[in-house]
mmCIF file of C-alpha atoms in Angstrom:
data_model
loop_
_atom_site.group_PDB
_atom_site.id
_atom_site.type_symbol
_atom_site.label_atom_id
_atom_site.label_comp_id
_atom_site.label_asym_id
_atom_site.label_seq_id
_atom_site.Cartn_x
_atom_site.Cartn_y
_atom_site.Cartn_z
ATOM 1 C CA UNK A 1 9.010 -16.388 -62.273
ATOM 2 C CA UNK A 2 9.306 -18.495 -59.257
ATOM 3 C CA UNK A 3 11.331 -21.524 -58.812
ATOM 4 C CA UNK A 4 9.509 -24.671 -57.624
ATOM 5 C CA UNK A 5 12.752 -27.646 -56.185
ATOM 6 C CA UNK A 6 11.554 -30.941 -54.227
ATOM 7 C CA UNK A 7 13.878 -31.953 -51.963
ATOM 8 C CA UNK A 8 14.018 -35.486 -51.187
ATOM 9 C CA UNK A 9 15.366 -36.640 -47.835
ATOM 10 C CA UNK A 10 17.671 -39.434 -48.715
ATOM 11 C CA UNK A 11 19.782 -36.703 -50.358
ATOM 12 C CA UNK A 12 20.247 -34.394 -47.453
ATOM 13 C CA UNK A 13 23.842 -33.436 -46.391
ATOM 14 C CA UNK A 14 24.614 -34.937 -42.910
ATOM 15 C CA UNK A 15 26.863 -33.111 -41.068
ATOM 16 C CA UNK A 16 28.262 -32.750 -36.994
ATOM 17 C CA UNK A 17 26.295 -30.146 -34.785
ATOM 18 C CA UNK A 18 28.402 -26.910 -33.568
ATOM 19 C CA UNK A 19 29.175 -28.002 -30.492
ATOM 20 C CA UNK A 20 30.085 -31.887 -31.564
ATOM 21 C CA UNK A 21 27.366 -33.646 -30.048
ATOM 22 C CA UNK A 22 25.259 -35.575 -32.355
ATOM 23 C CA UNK A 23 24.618 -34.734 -36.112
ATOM 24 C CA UNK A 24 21.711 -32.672 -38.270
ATOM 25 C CA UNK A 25 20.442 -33.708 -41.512
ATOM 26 C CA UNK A 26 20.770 -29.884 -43.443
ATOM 27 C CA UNK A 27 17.313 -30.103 -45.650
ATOM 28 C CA UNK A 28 17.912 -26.838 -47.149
ATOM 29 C CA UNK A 29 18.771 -23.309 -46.371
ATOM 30 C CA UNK A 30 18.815 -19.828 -48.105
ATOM 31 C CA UNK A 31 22.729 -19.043 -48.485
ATOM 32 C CA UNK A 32 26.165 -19.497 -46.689
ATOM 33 C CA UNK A 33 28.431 -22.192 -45.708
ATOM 34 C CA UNK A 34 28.562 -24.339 -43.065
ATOM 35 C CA UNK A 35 27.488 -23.191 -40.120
ATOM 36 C CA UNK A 36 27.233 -19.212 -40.487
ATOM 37 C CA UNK A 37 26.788 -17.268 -42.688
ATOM 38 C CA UNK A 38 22.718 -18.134 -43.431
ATOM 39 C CA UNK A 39 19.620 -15.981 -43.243
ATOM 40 C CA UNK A 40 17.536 -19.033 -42.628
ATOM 41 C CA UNK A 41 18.550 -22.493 -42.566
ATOM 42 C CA UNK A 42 16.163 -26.126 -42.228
ATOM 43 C CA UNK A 43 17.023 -29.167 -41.049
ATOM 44 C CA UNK A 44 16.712 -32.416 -38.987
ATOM 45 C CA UNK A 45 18.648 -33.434 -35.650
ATOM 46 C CA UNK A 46 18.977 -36.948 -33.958
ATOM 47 C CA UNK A 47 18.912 -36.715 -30.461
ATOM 48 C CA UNK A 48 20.072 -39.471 -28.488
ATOM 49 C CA UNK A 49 21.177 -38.542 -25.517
ATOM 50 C CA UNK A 50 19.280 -35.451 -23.195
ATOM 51 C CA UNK A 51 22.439 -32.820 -22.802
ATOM 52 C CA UNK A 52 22.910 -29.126 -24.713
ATOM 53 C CA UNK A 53 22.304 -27.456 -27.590
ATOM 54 C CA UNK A 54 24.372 -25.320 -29.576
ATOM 55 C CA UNK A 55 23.992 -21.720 -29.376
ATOM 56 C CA UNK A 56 23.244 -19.563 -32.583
ATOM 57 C CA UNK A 57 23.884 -15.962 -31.413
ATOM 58 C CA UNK A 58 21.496 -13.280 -33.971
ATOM 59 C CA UNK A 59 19.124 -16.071 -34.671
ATOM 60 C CA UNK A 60 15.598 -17.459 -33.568
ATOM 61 C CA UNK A 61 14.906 -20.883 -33.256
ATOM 62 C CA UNK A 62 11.793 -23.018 -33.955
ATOM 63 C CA UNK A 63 12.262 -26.762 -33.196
ATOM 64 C CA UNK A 64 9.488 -29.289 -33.284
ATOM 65 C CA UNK A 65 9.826 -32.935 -32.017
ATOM 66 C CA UNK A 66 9.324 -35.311 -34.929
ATOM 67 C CA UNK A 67 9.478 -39.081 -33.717
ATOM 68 C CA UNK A 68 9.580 -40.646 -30.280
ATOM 69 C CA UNK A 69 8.718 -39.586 -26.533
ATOM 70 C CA UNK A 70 9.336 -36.215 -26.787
ATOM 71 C CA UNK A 71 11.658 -33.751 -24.707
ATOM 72 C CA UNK A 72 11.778 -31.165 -21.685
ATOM 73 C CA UNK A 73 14.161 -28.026 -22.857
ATOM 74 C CA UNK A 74 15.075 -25.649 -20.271
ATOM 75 C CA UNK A 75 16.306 -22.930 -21.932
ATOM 76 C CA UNK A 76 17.957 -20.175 -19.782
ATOM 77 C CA UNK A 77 17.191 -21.904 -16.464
ATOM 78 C CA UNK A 78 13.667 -22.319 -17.415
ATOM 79 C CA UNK A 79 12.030 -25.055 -18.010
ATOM 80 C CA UNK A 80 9.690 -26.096 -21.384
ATOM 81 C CA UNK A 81 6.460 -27.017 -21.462
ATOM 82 C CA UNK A 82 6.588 -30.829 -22.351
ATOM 83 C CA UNK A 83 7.409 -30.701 -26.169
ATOM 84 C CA UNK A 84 5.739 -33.791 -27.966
ATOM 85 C CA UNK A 85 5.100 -34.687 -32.055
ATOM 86 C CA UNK A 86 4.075 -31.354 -34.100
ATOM 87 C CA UNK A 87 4.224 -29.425 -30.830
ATOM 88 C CA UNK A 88 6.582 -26.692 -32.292
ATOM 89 C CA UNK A 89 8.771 -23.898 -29.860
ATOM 90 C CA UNK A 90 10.413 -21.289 -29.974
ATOM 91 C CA UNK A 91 13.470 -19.480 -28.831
ATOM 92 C CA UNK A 92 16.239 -17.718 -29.139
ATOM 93 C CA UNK A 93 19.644 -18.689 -30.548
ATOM 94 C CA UNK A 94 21.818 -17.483 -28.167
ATOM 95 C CA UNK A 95 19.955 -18.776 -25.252
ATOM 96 C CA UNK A 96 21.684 -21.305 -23.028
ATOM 97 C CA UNK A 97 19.291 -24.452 -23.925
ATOM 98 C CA UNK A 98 19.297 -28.093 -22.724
ATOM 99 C CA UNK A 99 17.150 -30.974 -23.413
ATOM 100 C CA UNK A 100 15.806 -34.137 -21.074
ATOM 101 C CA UNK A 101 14.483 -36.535 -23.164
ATOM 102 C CA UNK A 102 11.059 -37.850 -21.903
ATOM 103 C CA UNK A 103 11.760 -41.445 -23.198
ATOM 104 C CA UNK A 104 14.045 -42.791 -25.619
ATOM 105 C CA UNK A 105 16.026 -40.857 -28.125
ATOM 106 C CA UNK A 106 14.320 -38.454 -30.703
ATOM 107 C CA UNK A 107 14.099 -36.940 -34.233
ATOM 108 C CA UNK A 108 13.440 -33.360 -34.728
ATOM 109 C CA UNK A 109 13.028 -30.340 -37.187
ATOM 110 C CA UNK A 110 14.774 -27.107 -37.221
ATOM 111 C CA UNK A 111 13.678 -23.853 -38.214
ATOM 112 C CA UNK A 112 16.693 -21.446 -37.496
ATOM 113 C CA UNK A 113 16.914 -17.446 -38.907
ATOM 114 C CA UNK A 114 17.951 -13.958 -38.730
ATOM 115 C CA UNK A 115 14.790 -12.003 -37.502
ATOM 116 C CA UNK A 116 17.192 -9.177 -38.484
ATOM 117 C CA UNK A 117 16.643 -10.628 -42.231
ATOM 118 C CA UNK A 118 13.591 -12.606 -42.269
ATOM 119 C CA UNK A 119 10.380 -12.542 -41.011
ATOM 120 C CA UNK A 120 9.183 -16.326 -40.285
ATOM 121 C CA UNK A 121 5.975 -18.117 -39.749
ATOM 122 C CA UNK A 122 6.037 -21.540 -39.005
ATOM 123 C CA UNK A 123 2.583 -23.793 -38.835
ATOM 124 C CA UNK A 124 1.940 -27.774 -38.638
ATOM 125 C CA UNK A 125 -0.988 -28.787 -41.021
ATOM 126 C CA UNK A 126 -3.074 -31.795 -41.056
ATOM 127 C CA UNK A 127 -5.255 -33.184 -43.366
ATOM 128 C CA UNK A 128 -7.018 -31.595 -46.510
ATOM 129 C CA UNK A 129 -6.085 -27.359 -46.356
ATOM 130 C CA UNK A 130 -6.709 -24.809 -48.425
ATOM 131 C CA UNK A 131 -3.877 -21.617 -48.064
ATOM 132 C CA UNK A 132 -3.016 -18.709 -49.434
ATOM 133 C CA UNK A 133 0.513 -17.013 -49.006
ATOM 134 C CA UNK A 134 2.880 -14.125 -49.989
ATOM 135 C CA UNK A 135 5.568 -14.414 -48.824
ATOM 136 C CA UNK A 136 8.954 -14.913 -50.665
ATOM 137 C CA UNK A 137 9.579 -18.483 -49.906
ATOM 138 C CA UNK A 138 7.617 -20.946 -48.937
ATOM 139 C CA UNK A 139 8.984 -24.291 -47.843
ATOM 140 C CA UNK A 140 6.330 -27.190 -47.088
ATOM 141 C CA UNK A 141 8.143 -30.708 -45.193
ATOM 142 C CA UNK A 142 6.446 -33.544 -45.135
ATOM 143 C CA UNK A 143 5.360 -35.455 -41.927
ATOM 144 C CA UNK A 144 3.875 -38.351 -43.172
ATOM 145 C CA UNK A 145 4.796 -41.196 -45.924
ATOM 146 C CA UNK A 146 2.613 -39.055 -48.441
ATOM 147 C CA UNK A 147 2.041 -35.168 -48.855
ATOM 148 C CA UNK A 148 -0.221 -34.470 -51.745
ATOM 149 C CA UNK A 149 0.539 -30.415 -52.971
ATOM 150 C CA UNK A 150 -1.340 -28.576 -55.816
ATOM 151 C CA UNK A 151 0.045 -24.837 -56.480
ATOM 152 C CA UNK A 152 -2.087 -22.903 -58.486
ATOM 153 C CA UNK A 153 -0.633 -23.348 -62.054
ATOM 154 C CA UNK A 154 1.692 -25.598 -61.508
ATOM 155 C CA UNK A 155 2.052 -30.179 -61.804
ATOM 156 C CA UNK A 156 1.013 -31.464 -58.546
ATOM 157 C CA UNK A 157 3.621 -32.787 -56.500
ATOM 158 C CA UNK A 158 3.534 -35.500 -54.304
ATOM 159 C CA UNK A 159 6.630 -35.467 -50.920
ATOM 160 C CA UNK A 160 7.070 -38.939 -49.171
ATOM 161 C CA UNK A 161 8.514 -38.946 -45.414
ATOM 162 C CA UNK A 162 10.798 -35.805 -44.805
ATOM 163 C CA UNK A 163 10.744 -34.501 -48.618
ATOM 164 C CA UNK A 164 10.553 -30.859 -48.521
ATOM 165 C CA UNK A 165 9.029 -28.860 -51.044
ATOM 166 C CA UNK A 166 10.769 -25.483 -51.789
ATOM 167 C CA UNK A 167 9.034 -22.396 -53.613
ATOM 168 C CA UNK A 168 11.600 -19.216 -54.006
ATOM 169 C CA UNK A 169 10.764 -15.866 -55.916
ATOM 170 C CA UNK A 170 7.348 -15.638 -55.343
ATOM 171 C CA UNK A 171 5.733 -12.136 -55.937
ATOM 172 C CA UNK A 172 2.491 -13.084 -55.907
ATOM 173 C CA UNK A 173 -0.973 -14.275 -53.890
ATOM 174 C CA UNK A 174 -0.214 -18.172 -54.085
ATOM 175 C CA UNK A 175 -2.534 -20.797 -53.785
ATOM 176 C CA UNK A 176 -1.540 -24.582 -51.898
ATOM 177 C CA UNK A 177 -4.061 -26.934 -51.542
ATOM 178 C CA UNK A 178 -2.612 -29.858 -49.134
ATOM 179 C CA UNK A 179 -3.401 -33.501 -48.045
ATOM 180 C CA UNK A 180 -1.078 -34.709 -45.336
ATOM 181 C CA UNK A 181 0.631 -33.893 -42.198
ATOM 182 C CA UNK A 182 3.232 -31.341 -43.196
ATOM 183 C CA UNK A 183 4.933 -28.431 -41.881
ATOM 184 C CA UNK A 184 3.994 -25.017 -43.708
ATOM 185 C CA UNK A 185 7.363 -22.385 -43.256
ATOM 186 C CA UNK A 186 6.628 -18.721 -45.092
ATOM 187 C CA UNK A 187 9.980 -16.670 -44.908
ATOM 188 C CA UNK A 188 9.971 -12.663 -45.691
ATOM 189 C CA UNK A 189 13.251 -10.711 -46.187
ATOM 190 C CA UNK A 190 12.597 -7.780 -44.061
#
């Protein structure tokens, strides 16, 4: 049987980033301590000032800019695409990355894993959606003040501002129906 947790936000662990600059809001992750030893780890960073990131070496990276301006990486000497609200991108851990910031500071989300243990598939989601999924876990993080989520079977939960919903042990053809901006994460062991 699967296990069904809602995380809410004002309990996330807040903790320094690896190379000291600024500090990440850990929403939830799959194992480990600290700062190694994941498969797959979530989270949210406040970025105040443009400068680096730090590097994650064996791991891909998905981050998405939550709240404000937005943010120019340039990530191994080359430079981003502007990167604004629910505009997610990816790269690789152990790439050299910094950020500009476009305007003031920013707020964004995480997706960070071991393609040599998970396959991931991350997907922003407005409005009223109908899904089905596999895959193992299933994580769903709320981008609005209310995220309405019916599982097939299951008590409908509702996820205010940054909750995150989190579905582990599934072995079976799931059904969401969603109302809200949210962020839909599917995670595979391979």
């Amino acid at each position: 049987m699967s296990q069904l947790q809602v995380l809410r936000a004002q309990d996330y662990p807040r903790m320094p980033w690896k190379n000291g600059g600024g500090f990440t809001e850990e929403i939830t992750r799959d194992s480990g301590e600290g700062l190694d030893g994941f498969g797959w780890r979530l989270s949210i960073a406040d970025i105040e000032d443009s400068g680096g990131f730090s590097t994650f070496a064996g791991y891909q990276r998905i981050i998405t800019v939550l709240q404000g301006d937005g943010m120019r990486l340039v990530v191994d000497g080359q430079a981003s695409r502007p990167l604004l609200a629910c505009d997610a991108f990816a790269f690789s851990g152990e790439s050299q990355v910094s950020c500009r910031l476009l305007g003031g500071a920013i707020r964004d989300f995480n997706l960070i894993y071991a393609p040599q243990r998970y396959r991931a598939r991350l997907q922003w989601l407005d409005g009223t959606q109908r899904m089905y999924t596999s895959a193992s876990t299933v994580l769903l993080f709320a981008a609005c003040n209310q995220v309405e989520v019916a599982l097939a079977g299951r008590e409908a939960q509702r996820l205010g501002l940054y909750d995150c919903l989190r579905l582990e042990g599934n072995e079976a053809l799931l059904e969401l129906d969603v109302q809200g901006r949210c962020c839909l994460i599917e995670l595979i062991p391979t």
